[in-house]
Coordinates of C-alpha atoms in Angstrom, one line a residue:
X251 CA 140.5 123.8 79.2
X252 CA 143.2 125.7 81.3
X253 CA 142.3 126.0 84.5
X254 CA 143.0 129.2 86.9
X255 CA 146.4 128.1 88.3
X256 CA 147.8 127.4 84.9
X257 CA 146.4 131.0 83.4
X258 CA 148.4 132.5 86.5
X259 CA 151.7 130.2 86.2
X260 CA 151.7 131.4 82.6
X261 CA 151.6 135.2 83.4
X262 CA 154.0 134.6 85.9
X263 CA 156.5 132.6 83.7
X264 CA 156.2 135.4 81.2
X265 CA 157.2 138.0 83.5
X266 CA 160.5 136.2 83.7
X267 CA 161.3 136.5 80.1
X268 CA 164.9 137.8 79.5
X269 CA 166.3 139.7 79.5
X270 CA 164.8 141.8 83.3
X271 CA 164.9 145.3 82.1
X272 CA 163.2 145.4 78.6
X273 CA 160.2 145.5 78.0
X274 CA 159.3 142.2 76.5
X275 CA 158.4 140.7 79.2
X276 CA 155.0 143.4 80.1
X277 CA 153.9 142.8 76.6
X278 CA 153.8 139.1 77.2
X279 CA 152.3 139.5 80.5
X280 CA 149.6 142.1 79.5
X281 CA 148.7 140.6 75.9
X282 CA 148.3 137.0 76.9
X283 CA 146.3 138.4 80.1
X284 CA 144.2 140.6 78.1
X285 CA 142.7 137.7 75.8
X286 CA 142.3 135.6 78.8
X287 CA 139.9 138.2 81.0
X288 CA 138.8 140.2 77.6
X289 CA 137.8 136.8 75.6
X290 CA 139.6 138.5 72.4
X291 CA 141.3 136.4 69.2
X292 CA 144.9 136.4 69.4
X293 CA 144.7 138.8 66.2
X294 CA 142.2 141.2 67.8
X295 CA 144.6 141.7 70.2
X296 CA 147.7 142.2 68.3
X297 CA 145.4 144.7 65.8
X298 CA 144.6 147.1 68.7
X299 CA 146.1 150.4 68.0
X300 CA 146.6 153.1 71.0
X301 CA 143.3 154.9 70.0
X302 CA 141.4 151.9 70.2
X303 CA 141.9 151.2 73.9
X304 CA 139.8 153.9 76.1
X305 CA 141.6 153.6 79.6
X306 CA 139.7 156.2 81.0
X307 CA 136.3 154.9 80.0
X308 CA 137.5 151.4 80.8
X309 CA 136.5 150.1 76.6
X310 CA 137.9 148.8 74.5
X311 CA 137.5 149.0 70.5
X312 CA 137.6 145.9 68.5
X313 CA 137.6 147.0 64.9
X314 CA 136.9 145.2 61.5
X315 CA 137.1 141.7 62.9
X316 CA 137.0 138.2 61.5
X317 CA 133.7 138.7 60.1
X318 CA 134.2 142.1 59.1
X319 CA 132.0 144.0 62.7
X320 CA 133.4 146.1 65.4
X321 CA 132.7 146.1 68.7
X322 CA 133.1 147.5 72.2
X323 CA 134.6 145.2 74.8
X324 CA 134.3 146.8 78.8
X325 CA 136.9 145.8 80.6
X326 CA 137.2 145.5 84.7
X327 CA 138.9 147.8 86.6
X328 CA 141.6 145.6 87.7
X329 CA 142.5 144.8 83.6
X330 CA 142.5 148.8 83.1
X331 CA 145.1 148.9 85.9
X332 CA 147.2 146.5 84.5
X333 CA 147.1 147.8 81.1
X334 CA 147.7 151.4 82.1
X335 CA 151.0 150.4 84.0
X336 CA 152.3 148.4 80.8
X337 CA 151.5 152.0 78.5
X338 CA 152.8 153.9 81.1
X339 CA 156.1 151.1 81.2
X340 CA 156.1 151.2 77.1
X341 CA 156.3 154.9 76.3
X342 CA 159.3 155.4 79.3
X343 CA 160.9 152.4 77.0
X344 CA 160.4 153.7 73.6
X345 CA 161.5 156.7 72.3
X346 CA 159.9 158.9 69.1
X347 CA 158.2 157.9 66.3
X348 CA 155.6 156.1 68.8
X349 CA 153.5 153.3 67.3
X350 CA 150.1 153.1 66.6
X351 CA 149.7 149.8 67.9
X352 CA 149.2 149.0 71.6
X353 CA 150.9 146.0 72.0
X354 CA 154.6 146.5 71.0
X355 CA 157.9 144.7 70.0
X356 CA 161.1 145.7 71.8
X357 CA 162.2 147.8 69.1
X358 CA 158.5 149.5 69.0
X359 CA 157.3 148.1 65.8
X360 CA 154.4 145.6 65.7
X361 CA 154.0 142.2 67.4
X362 CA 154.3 139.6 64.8
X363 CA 151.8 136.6 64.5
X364 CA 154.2 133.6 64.2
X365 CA 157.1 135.9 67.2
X366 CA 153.9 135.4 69.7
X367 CA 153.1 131.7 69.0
X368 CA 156.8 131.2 69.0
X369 CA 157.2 132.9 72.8
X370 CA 153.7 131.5 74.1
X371 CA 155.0 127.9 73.1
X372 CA 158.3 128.4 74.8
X373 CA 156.5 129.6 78.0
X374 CA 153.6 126.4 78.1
X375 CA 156.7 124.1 77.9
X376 CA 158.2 126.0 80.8
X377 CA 155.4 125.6 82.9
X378 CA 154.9 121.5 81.7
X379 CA 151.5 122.1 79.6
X380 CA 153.7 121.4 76.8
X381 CA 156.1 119.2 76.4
X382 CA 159.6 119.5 74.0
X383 CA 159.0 118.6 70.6
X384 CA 155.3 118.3 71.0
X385 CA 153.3 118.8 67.9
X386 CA 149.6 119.4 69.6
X387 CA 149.0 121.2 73.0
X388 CA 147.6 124.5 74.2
X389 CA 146.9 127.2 71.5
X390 CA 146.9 130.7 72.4
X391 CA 142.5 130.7 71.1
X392 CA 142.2 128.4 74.2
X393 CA 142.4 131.3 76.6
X394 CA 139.4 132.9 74.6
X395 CA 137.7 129.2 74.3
X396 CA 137.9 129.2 78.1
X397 CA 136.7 132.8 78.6
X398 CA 133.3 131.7 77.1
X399 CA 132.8 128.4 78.6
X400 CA 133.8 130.2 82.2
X401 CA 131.1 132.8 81.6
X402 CA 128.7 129.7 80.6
X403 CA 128.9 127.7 83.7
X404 CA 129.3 131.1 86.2
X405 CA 125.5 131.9 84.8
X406 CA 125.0 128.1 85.6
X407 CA 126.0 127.8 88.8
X408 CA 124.3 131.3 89.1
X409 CA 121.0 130.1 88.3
X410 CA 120.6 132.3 85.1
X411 CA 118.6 131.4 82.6
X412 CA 121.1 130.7 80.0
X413 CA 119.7 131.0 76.7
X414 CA 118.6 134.1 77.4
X415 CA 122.0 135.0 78.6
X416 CA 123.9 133.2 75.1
X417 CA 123.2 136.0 72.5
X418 CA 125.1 139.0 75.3
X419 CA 128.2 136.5 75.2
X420 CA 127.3 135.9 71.4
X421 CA 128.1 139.5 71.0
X422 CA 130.4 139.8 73.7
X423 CA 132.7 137.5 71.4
X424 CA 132.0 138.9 67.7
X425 CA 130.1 135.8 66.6
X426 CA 128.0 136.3 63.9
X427 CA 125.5 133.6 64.6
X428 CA 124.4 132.7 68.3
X429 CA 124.8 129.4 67.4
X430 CA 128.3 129.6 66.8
X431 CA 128.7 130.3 70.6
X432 CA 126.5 127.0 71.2
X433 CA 129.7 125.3 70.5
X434 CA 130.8 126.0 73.8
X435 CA 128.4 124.5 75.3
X436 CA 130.1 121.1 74.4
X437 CA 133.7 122.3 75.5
X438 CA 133.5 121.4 79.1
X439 CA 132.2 117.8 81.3
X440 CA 130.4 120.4 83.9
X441 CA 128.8 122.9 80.9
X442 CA 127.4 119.6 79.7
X443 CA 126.2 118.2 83.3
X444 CA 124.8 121.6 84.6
X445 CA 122.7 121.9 80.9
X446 CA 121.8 118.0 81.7
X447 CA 120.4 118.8 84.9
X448 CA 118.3 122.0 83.8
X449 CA 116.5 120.0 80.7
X450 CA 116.0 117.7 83.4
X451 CA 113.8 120.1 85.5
X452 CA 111.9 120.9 82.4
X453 CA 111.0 117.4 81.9
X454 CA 109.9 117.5 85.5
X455 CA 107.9 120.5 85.0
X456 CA 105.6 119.0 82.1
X457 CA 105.1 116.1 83.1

């Protein structure tokens, strides 16, 4: 699971895509941050279209999704900062027709699945989580994988009550099924030890 430094050293190495004054760089910077803080899919992101992205209500609007739901995602005021300077950076850099979609290729048109993997491989090699000619390594989903299990152990260490907690993050994600976000609940040693240590106190408690 990528841990905070390697989020930011991947930001950071994507702001220093060439070439300095385009705008590929902010798109990197802003769509690889976005599914990080926003827990989105890869595609969820590249499928947002200007309308669907409320920067003065601070939402977000995930439509038609993998299993065919929409939703509303809230975002924190520091991600509605950032995303307001890369639209504000993106329609000095474009000129008319604008596109509908958010996220944007140089030339305006619209991000393309296999460009993204392509840059977002280039840029965890750059920063060592990947190395040359390496067939398995970081995906771009692992920034959403460790948006959930984050969320899990901060209502751990929090004391919340997490089951109760699961079906908000359930829905927070677009699962169908709550138990689809039990997965996470195997994705990380301290998930596992802090869930350990609560069935532990129920144990206690009956007995």
């Amino acid at each position: 699971m990528y841990t905070d430094a390697e989020i930011t050293a991947l930001l950071a190495a994507a702001l220093s895509l060439p070439p300095a004054n385009a705008l590929r760089r902010w798109t990197y910077h802003c769509l690889f941050g976005l599914i990080a803080v926003g827990g989105l899919r890869h595609s969820e992101a590249l499928d947002l279209r200007r309308d669907d992205v409320d920067l003065d209500q601070g939402i977000l609007t995930i439509r038609e999704t993998k299993f065919g739901k929409s939703r509303l995602v809230p975002l924190h005021a520091t991600t509605v900062a950032v995303l307001s300077d890369y639209a504000a950076r993106r329609d000095a850099h474009l000129v008319a027709p604008r596109s509908p979609y958010f996220f944007v290729a140089e030339q305006g048109g619209r991000l393309l699945h296999q460009y993204v993997h392509r840059v977002f491989w280039q840029l965890s090699r750059q920063i060592g989580l990947r190395q040359r000619g390496q067939r398995n390594g970081p995906r771009i989903h692992d920034l959403r994988h460790r948006f959930a299990v984050q969320a899990l152990i901060n209502w751990y260490r929090a004391g919340e009550d997490v089951e109760r907690e699961l079906p908000i993050l359930s829905t927070f994600l677009g699962h169908v099924n709550v138990r689809d976000t039990y997965w996470y609940l195997s994705a990380a040693p301290e998930l596992m030890a802090h869930a350990a240590r609560r069935l532990d106190k129920r144990w206690e408690v009956r007995s």
